[in-house]
Amino acid sequence: MSRPPHHRDGGFQNNHGDFEPKSLADVLRWRWTASRLGLPKRPSAPIPTQPADLAFIRSNRAPAVTWIGHATVLAQLGGLNLLTDPIFSERASPFSFAGPKREQPPGVALAELPHIDAVLVSHNHYDHLDLASCRTLAAQASGSPLFVVPLGLKSWFEARGIARVVELDWWQSQTLAGVEIALVPAQHWSARGLNDRMKTLWGGFAVFAPDCQLFFAGDTGYSRDFADIRERFADRQTDGGFDIALIPIGAYEPRWFMQSQHINVEEALKIHADLGAKASLGVHWGTFELTDEALDEPPRQLARQRAEIGLAEEAFFTLAIGETRCLPPRNSS
Ligand code: ZN
Ligand code: ZN
């Protein structure tokens, strides 16, 4: 059997383009330039936050998404509670005393979450795979959620005492209570240390429930992958594309360093169009200062560029941290 093109000896690679993770020299050049220029600038306005509607969340009545912060979203669909890339810790870092610090508390505290049925982990970077959060979720009183992870990460979880894990290759899926969860390609990479670059897979997720179809991009650069994803699922989306796409809009400056691994707002809008999504929610901003743009810049960019292309606000929106958006149920007339 021939191996898939994104598999290589001892690891994985992207589908499109010549991707190499940035060198240490490039990292140093970026960091040095940023500090010389005084970047990132402090936000000019507070990041919007609001108290979560816990009564609504716990009732799980209709398809809905709640932004908890960064790429962490509580997605309620098909009667299930799904959590994407849960990070509730103070830092996105291997250390509790150093590394990017959380700028605002999670929109829903870990202890306030309803029973989580499944956790979708896009890749192993520290701002997406947070050990303390995963451990707490695995120990929830009602039993561990199912952790759905890319190839190569199951053993990482098991070594840390988290046993209810399924790992997927791109285009493979797992069905949970009638909801299908598929791992899909993204243009990114993986690493938690210095010697494990691209050894475990990364990706996004497509989730198919009777009342809602959701897409979660994880972290990604712009590529043909999103047109491929639309094509691949066309036969199950004859009544329209994803009802909601969770697309990163932050962590994009400087472009010479970030472009191959993180989209900017313009590219996020292209992905929204490539997918044919009915609506998109901008995530991966406002929570950790990871890159050179100000923490509050992504939604301003989004508003400006939406206006330029004449896209309605509700077609690609942002939420306050803690805010819930209900989605019209699919297939309802
Ligand atoms: Zn990443
Ligand atoms: Zn990230």
Short mmCIF file of C-alpha atoms and ligand atoms in Angstrom, two decimals:
data_model
loop_
_atom_site.label_atom_id
_atom_site.label_comp_id
_atom_site.label_asym_id
_atom_site.label_seq_id
_atom_site.Cartn_x
_atom_site.Cartn_y
_atom_site.Cartn_z
CA MET A 1 0.00 0.00 0.00
CA SER A 2 1.47 3.36 -0.95
CA ARG A 3 1.63 5.86 1.85
CA PRO A 4 -0.38 9.09 1.72
CA PRO A 5 1.54 12.10 0.35
CA HIS A 6 1.44 13.90 3.72
CA HIS A 7 3.26 11.05 5.48
CA ARG A 8 7.05 10.99 5.49
CA ASP A 9 9.73 9.09 7.37
CA GLY A 10 9.29 9.77 11.07
CA GLY A 11 6.56 12.35 10.61
CA PHE A 12 4.28 14.36 8.38
CA GLN A 13 4.28 17.17 5.84
CA ASN A 14 1.80 19.59 4.31
CA ASN A 15 -0.20 18.88 1.15
CA HIS A 16 0.57 22.06 -0.74
CA GLY A 17 3.68 24.19 -1.13
CA ASP A 18 7.19 23.70 0.25
CA PHE A 19 6.70 24.12 3.94
CA GLU A 20 9.58 24.14 6.40
CA PRO A 21 9.22 25.27 10.01
CA LYS A 22 11.13 28.51 10.59
CA SER A 23 14.75 28.21 11.68
CA LEU A 24 16.05 29.38 15.04
CA ALA A 25 17.85 32.19 13.17
CA ASP A 26 14.49 33.35 11.77
CA VAL A 27 12.90 33.19 15.23
CA LEU A 28 15.71 35.32 16.64
CA ARG A 29 15.47 37.79 13.75
CA TRP A 30 11.70 38.14 14.34
CA ARG A 31 12.01 38.54 18.13
CA TRP A 32 14.88 41.02 17.86
CA THR A 33 13.07 43.16 15.27
CA ALA A 34 9.85 43.12 17.30
CA SER A 35 11.61 44.27 20.45
CA ARG A 36 13.47 47.02 18.54
CA LEU A 37 10.16 48.28 17.10
CA GLY A 38 8.31 47.94 20.42
CA LEU A 39 5.84 45.36 19.06
CA PRO A 40 3.22 44.30 19.75
CA LYS A 41 1.62 47.63 20.64
CA ARG A 42 -0.71 47.50 23.62
CA PRO A 43 -4.40 47.17 22.65
CA SER A 44 -6.19 50.51 22.35
CA ALA A 45 -9.45 49.14 23.74
CA PRO A 46 -10.28 46.32 26.15
CA ILE A 47 -11.04 42.92 24.60
CA PRO A 48 -14.85 42.44 24.84
CA THR A 49 -15.88 39.96 27.51
CA GLN A 50 -19.24 39.14 29.02
CA PRO A 51 -20.59 36.73 31.61
CA ALA A 52 -21.59 33.44 30.01
CA ASP A 53 -25.25 32.42 29.92
CA LEU A 54 -24.71 29.24 31.90
CA ALA A 55 -28.40 28.37 32.11
CA PHE A 56 -28.68 28.39 28.34
CA ILE A 57 -25.42 26.47 27.90
CA ARG A 58 -26.48 23.78 30.36
CA SER A 59 -29.87 23.34 28.68
CA ASN A 60 -28.16 22.51 25.31
CA ARG A 61 -31.37 23.20 23.40
CA ALA A 62 -30.19 24.41 20.01
CA PRO A 63 -27.01 24.42 17.94
CA ALA A 64 -24.80 27.12 19.45
CA VAL A 65 -21.19 28.19 19.83
CA THR A 66 -19.70 29.91 22.87
CA TRP A 67 -16.27 31.57 22.64
CA ILE A 68 -14.25 30.72 25.73
CA GLY A 69 -11.10 32.44 24.43
CA HIS A 70 -8.28 31.83 21.93
CA ALA A 71 -9.21 28.70 19.88
CA THR A 72 -11.33 27.27 22.70
CA VAL A 73 -14.98 27.09 21.67
CA LEU A 74 -17.83 25.18 23.28
CA ALA A 75 -19.81 23.86 20.31
CA GLN A 76 -23.25 22.44 21.08
CA LEU A 77 -24.70 20.38 18.26
CA GLY A 78 -26.47 17.08 17.76
CA GLY A 79 -27.22 17.10 21.50
CA LEU A 80 -23.50 16.92 22.31
CA ASN A 81 -21.10 19.33 23.99
CA LEU A 82 -17.82 19.58 22.09
CA LEU A 83 -14.80 21.61 23.12
CA THR A 84 -12.13 22.71 20.65
CA ASP A 85 -8.46 23.10 21.67
CA PRO A 86 -9.18 23.68 25.37
CA ILE A 87 -6.80 26.02 27.14
CA PHE A 88 -7.87 27.42 30.52
CA SER A 89 -4.35 27.83 31.98
CA GLU A 90 -2.58 31.09 32.80
CA ARG A 91 0.13 30.54 30.19
CA ALA A 92 0.40 28.93 26.76
CA SER A 93 3.79 27.47 27.54
CA PRO A 94 5.64 24.42 28.87
CA PHE A 95 6.38 26.48 32.00
CA SER A 96 4.04 27.90 34.64
CA PHE A 97 6.38 30.89 35.19
CA ALA A 98 7.27 31.94 31.62
CA GLY A 99 5.78 32.19 28.15
CA PRO A 100 2.70 33.96 26.73
CA LYS A 101 0.38 34.93 29.57
CA ARG A 102 -3.40 34.94 29.39
CA GLU A 103 -4.76 38.50 29.04
CA GLN A 104 -8.32 37.70 30.11
CA PRO A 105 -9.91 34.86 32.02
CA PRO A 106 -11.69 32.06 30.14
CA GLY A 107 -15.29 32.97 29.19
CA VAL A 108 -16.49 29.87 31.02
CA ALA A 109 -14.41 28.44 33.87
CA LEU A 110 -13.45 24.78 33.65
CA ALA A 111 -15.54 24.05 36.75
CA GLU A 112 -18.62 25.69 35.20
CA LEU A 113 -18.61 23.68 31.98
CA PRO A 114 -21.45 21.28 31.29
CA HIS A 115 -20.54 17.61 30.73
CA ILE A 116 -18.16 17.59 27.75
CA ASP A 117 -18.74 14.69 25.34
CA ALA A 118 -15.71 15.20 23.11
CA VAL A 119 -12.58 17.33 22.98
CA LEU A 120 -11.17 18.11 19.54
CA VAL A 121 -7.42 18.79 19.57
CA SER A 122 -6.05 20.27 16.32
CA HIS A 123 -2.30 19.96 17.07
CA ASN A 124 0.21 19.92 19.87
CA HIS A 125 1.34 23.57 20.11
CA TYR A 126 1.03 24.85 23.66
CA ASP A 127 -1.75 27.33 22.89
CA HIS A 128 -3.90 24.44 21.54
CA LEU A 129 -2.92 21.42 23.62
CA ASP A 130 -2.80 22.35 27.30
CA LEU A 131 -2.02 19.43 29.56
CA ALA A 132 -3.59 20.84 32.73
CA SER A 133 -6.88 21.58 30.95
CA CYS A 134 -6.98 18.13 29.33
CA ARG A 135 -6.26 16.43 32.66
CA THR A 136 -9.07 18.31 34.38
CA LEU A 137 -11.49 17.48 31.57
CA ALA A 138 -10.50 13.80 31.60
CA ALA A 139 -11.34 13.77 35.32
CA GLN A 140 -14.80 15.37 34.96
CA ALA A 141 -17.26 13.79 37.40
CA SER A 142 -19.47 12.37 34.63
CA GLY A 143 -16.55 10.51 33.03
CA SER A 144 -13.82 11.42 30.57
CA PRO A 145 -14.80 13.01 27.27
CA LEU A 146 -13.56 11.35 24.10
CA PHE A 147 -10.36 13.10 23.00
CA VAL A 148 -10.16 13.19 19.20
CA VAL A 149 -6.60 13.93 18.13
CA PRO A 150 -4.36 13.82 15.03
CA LEU A 151 -2.10 10.82 14.34
CA GLY A 152 0.79 10.38 16.74
CA LEU A 153 -0.80 12.08 19.75
CA LYS A 154 -2.71 9.16 21.31
CA SER A 155 0.41 7.81 23.00
CA TRP A 156 1.19 11.29 24.38
CA PHE A 157 -2.22 11.35 26.09
CA GLU A 158 -1.95 7.76 27.31
CA ALA A 159 1.47 8.43 28.83
CA ARG A 160 -0.21 11.19 30.84
CA GLY A 161 -3.03 9.00 32.13
CA ILE A 162 -5.69 10.08 29.62
CA ALA A 163 -7.04 6.89 28.10
CA ARG A 164 -10.22 7.74 26.18
CA VAL A 165 -8.50 8.89 23.01
CA VAL A 166 -8.96 8.21 19.32
CA GLU A 167 -6.35 9.40 16.83
CA LEU A 168 -7.17 10.12 13.21
CA ASP A 169 -5.37 10.67 9.96
CA TRP A 170 -6.60 13.35 7.55
CA TRP A 171 -10.03 12.37 6.14
CA GLN A 172 -10.60 9.68 8.77
CA SER A 173 -13.54 10.08 11.09
CA GLN A 174 -15.02 8.91 14.35
CA THR A 175 -18.73 8.80 15.08
CA LEU A 176 -20.01 9.62 18.55
CA ALA A 177 -23.75 9.35 19.33
CA GLY A 178 -24.65 9.94 15.68
CA VAL A 179 -22.26 12.86 15.24
CA GLU A 180 -19.40 12.32 12.82
CA ILE A 181 -16.08 14.00 13.61
CA ALA A 182 -13.53 14.03 10.75
CA LEU A 183 -9.95 15.25 10.81
CA VAL A 184 -9.14 17.38 7.76
CA PRO A 185 -5.90 18.89 6.42
CA ALA A 186 -4.50 22.26 7.45
CA GLN A 187 -1.23 23.92 6.48
CA HIS A 188 0.68 24.03 9.72
CA TRP A 189 3.17 22.00 11.74
CA SER A 190 3.69 20.53 15.19
CA ALA A 191 6.28 20.53 17.98
CA ARG A 192 6.38 20.76 21.76
CA GLY A 193 10.14 20.59 22.14
CA LEU A 194 13.27 21.07 20.07
CA ASN A 195 13.44 17.60 18.52
CA ASP A 196 9.87 16.71 17.63
CA ARG A 197 9.06 19.01 14.72
CA MET A 198 6.32 17.61 12.49
CA LYS A 199 6.48 14.20 14.15
CA THR A 200 2.81 14.24 15.12
CA LEU A 201 0.07 15.30 12.73
CA TRP A 202 -1.90 18.59 12.79
CA GLY A 203 -5.22 19.44 11.19
CA GLY A 204 -8.69 20.85 11.42
CA PHE A 205 -12.06 19.19 12.01
CA ALA A 206 -15.31 18.80 10.12
CA VAL A 207 -18.22 17.81 12.34
CA PHE A 208 -21.50 16.52 10.94
CA ALA A 209 -24.58 16.44 13.16
CA PRO A 210 -28.18 16.32 11.91
CA ASP A 211 -28.84 19.86 13.17
CA CYS A 212 -25.46 21.47 12.40
CA GLN A 213 -22.30 21.05 10.35
CA LEU A 214 -19.27 22.69 11.92
CA PHE A 215 -15.76 23.32 10.66
CA PHE A 216 -12.80 24.09 12.92
CA ALA A 217 -9.58 25.14 11.17
CA GLY A 218 -7.11 24.75 14.06
CA ASP A 219 -4.02 26.77 13.09
CA THR A 220 -3.32 27.15 9.39
CA GLY A 221 -1.69 29.07 6.59
CA TYR A 222 -3.64 29.64 3.41
CA SER A 223 -3.60 26.74 0.95
CA ARG A 224 -5.72 24.76 -1.50
CA ASP A 225 -6.73 22.50 1.40
CA PHE A 226 -9.97 24.43 1.98
CA ALA A 227 -11.16 24.10 -1.61
CA ASP A 228 -10.26 20.40 -1.32
CA ILE A 229 -12.34 20.11 1.87
CA ARG A 230 -15.37 21.68 0.20
CA GLU A 231 -15.01 19.31 -2.75
CA ARG A 232 -14.58 16.26 -0.53
CA PHE A 233 -17.80 16.93 1.40
CA ALA A 234 -19.86 18.35 -1.49
CA ASP A 235 -22.21 15.37 -1.61
CA ARG A 236 -23.25 15.86 2.01
CA GLN A 237 -23.59 19.63 1.67
CA THR A 238 -26.03 19.84 -1.22
CA ASP A 239 -28.17 22.04 1.02
CA GLY A 240 -25.29 24.43 1.70
CA GLY A 241 -21.84 24.52 3.25
CA PHE A 242 -20.83 24.38 6.91
CA ASP A 243 -23.34 26.15 9.14
CA ILE A 244 -20.48 27.54 11.17
CA ALA A 245 -16.73 27.68 10.53
CA LEU A 246 -14.33 28.51 13.36
CA ILE A 247 -11.46 30.29 11.61
CA PRO A 248 -8.37 31.88 13.21
CA ILE A 249 -8.07 35.62 12.60
CA GLY A 250 -5.15 36.46 14.92
CA ALA A 251 -1.38 35.76 15.22
CA TYR A 252 -0.42 36.90 11.71
CA GLU A 253 2.34 39.55 12.01
CA PRO A 254 5.03 39.78 10.75
CA ARG A 255 3.97 38.22 7.47
CA TRP A 256 7.48 37.14 6.36
CA PHE A 257 7.54 34.87 9.42
CA MET A 258 3.89 33.93 9.90
CA GLN A 259 2.40 33.61 6.41
CA SER A 260 3.24 29.94 5.82
CA GLN A 261 1.71 28.86 9.16
CA HIS A 262 -0.92 31.47 10.21
CA ILE A 263 -3.47 33.15 7.94
CA ASN A 264 -4.22 36.85 8.23
CA VAL A 265 -7.72 38.32 8.08
CA GLU A 266 -7.74 38.57 4.28
CA GLU A 267 -6.88 34.87 4.02
CA ALA A 268 -9.45 33.99 6.69
CA LEU A 269 -12.09 35.60 4.46
CA LYS A 270 -10.78 33.58 1.50
CA ILE A 271 -11.11 30.36 3.51
CA HIS A 272 -14.67 31.32 4.48
CA ALA A 273 -15.40 31.68 0.73
CA ASP A 274 -13.45 28.53 -0.30
CA LEU A 275 -15.45 26.47 2.19
CA GLY A 276 -18.74 28.04 1.17
CA ALA A 277 -19.49 28.40 4.88
CA LYS A 278 -22.85 29.92 5.78
CA ALA A 279 -21.26 31.76 8.71
CA SER A 280 -17.80 32.01 10.26
CA LEU A 281 -16.62 32.91 13.75
CA GLY A 282 -13.18 34.52 14.10
CA VAL A 283 -11.15 32.85 16.87
CA HIS A 284 -7.47 32.67 17.94
CA TRP A 285 -7.18 36.31 19.00
CA GLY A 286 -7.61 38.54 22.04
CA THR A 287 -6.38 36.01 24.60
CA PHE A 288 -2.60 35.46 24.36
CA GLU A 289 -0.11 37.94 22.90
CA LEU A 290 1.74 35.62 20.54
CA THR A 291 2.74 37.80 17.59
CA ASP A 292 3.40 41.39 16.49
CA GLU A 293 -0.08 42.76 15.82
CA ALA A 294 -1.94 44.36 18.74
CA LEU A 295 -4.25 41.96 20.59
CA ASP A 296 -7.34 43.93 19.52
CA GLU A 297 -6.33 44.46 15.88
CA PRO A 298 -7.88 41.33 14.23
CA PRO A 299 -11.58 42.29 14.64
CA ARG A 300 -10.84 45.83 13.41
CA GLN A 301 -9.18 44.37 10.33
CA LEU A 302 -12.13 42.02 9.89
CA ALA A 303 -14.68 44.85 10.02
CA ARG A 304 -12.66 46.90 7.51
CA GLN A 305 -12.17 44.05 5.05
CA ARG A 306 -15.76 42.79 5.36
CA ALA A 307 -16.94 46.26 4.39
CA GLU A 308 -14.52 46.34 1.42
CA ILE A 309 -15.89 43.12 -0.07
CA GLY A 310 -19.49 43.83 0.93
CA LEU A 311 -19.84 40.86 3.29
CA ALA A 312 -22.53 41.06 5.97
CA GLU A 313 -21.38 41.26 9.61
CA GLU A 314 -23.27 38.08 10.53
CA ALA A 315 -21.52 36.12 7.75
CA PHE A 316 -18.12 36.42 9.48
CA PHE A 317 -18.43 37.69 13.01
CA THR A 318 -16.55 37.79 16.28
CA LEU A 319 -17.98 37.27 19.77
CA ALA A 320 -17.11 38.65 23.17
CA ILE A 321 -15.26 36.14 25.33
CA GLY A 322 -18.07 34.31 27.14
CA GLU A 323 -20.69 35.12 24.49
CA THR A 324 -22.94 32.47 22.89
CA ARG A 325 -24.31 32.61 19.35
CA CYS A 326 -27.27 30.36 18.49
CA LEU A 327 -27.29 28.92 14.98
CA PRO A 328 -30.35 28.18 12.85
CA PRO A 329 -30.79 24.38 12.97
CA ARG A 330 -29.91 22.67 9.68
CA ASN A 331 -32.63 20.75 7.82
CA SER A 332 -35.38 22.51 9.69
CA SER A 333 -38.13 24.06 7.64
ZN ZN B 1 0.12 26.10 16.05
ZN ZN B 2 -2.14 28.79 17.70
#
